[in-house]
Coordinates of C-alpha atoms in Angstrom, one line a residue:
M2 CA 171.1 122.1 -74.1
P3 CA 170.7 124.1 -77.3
D4 CA 171.4 122.3 -80.6
T5 CA 171.3 118.9 -78.9
S6 CA 169.0 116.1 -79.9
I7 CA 166.9 114.3 -77.4
D8 CA 169.1 111.2 -77.8
E9 CA 172.2 113.3 -77.2
A10 CA 170.7 114.9 -74.1
S11 CA 169.5 111.6 -72.8
S12 CA 173.0 110.1 -73.2
A13 CA 174.5 113.1 -71.3
L14 CA 172.0 112.7 -68.5
E15 CA 172.7 108.9 -68.4
R16 CA 176.4 109.7 -67.9
L17 CA 175.6 112.1 -65.1
R18 CA 173.2 109.6 -63.5
C19 CA 176.0 107.0 -63.5
A20 CA 178.5 109.4 -62.1
I21 CA 176.2 110.4 -59.2
E22 CA 175.5 106.7 -58.4
E23 CA 179.2 105.8 -58.5
Y24 CA 180.5 108.7 -56.4
H25 CA 180.9 107.9 -52.7
W26 CA 179.0 110.8 -51.1
Q27 CA 178.2 109.2 -47.8
P28 CA 177.9 105.7 -46.4
V29 CA 174.7 105.4 -48.5
T30 CA 174.4 105.3 -52.3
I31 CA 172.8 108.3 -53.8
T32 CA 170.9 108.0 -57.1
A33 CA 169.0 110.3 -59.4
S34 CA 166.2 110.1 -62.0
F35 CA 165.8 112.5 -64.9
G36 CA 163.1 113.3 -67.4
V37 CA 164.3 114.7 -70.7
T38 CA 162.3 116.2 -73.6
G39 CA 162.9 118.3 -76.6
Y40 CA 161.3 121.4 -78.0
L41 CA 158.4 120.7 -80.4
S42 CA 157.1 123.4 -82.8
G43 CA 154.4 125.4 -81.0
D44 CA 155.6 124.5 -77.5
T45 CA 155.2 126.9 -74.7
G46 CA 157.4 126.9 -71.6
E47 CA 154.5 125.3 -69.8
S48 CA 154.0 122.5 -72.3
L49 CA 157.7 121.8 -72.4
M50 CA 158.0 121.6 -68.6
A51 CA 154.8 119.5 -68.4
R52 CA 156.3 116.9 -70.8
A53 CA 159.6 116.8 -68.9
D54 CA 157.7 116.4 -65.7
V55 CA 155.8 113.4 -67.1
A56 CA 159.1 111.9 -68.2
L57 CA 160.6 112.4 -64.8
Y58 CA 157.7 110.6 -63.1
T59 CA 158.1 107.8 -65.7
A60 CA 161.7 107.5 -64.7
K61 CA 160.8 107.3 -61.1
H62 CA 158.1 104.6 -61.8
L63 CA 160.7 102.5 -63.6
G64 CA 162.3 102.0 -60.2
R65 CA 164.1 105.3 -59.8
N66 CA 167.7 105.8 -60.9
H67 CA 166.6 106.1 -64.6
V68 CA 166.6 108.6 -67.5
A69 CA 163.3 108.7 -69.4
K70 CA 162.4 110.6 -72.5
G71 CA 159.2 112.4 -72.9

């Protein structure tokens, strides 16, 4: 999400998370967790993805169905 702050990206993912949870896919509720981070000066693709991955696992450890910033 170019030209988007981490807070704006987090808000967009929160709206997506809520839409997934509220949509009636099947007889069961489907939820999603997201990890979001932003580019920091000197980041490589690997360091950026590693930080997003840590944020995703943080979201899952919060009880799933969360958005976490990393």
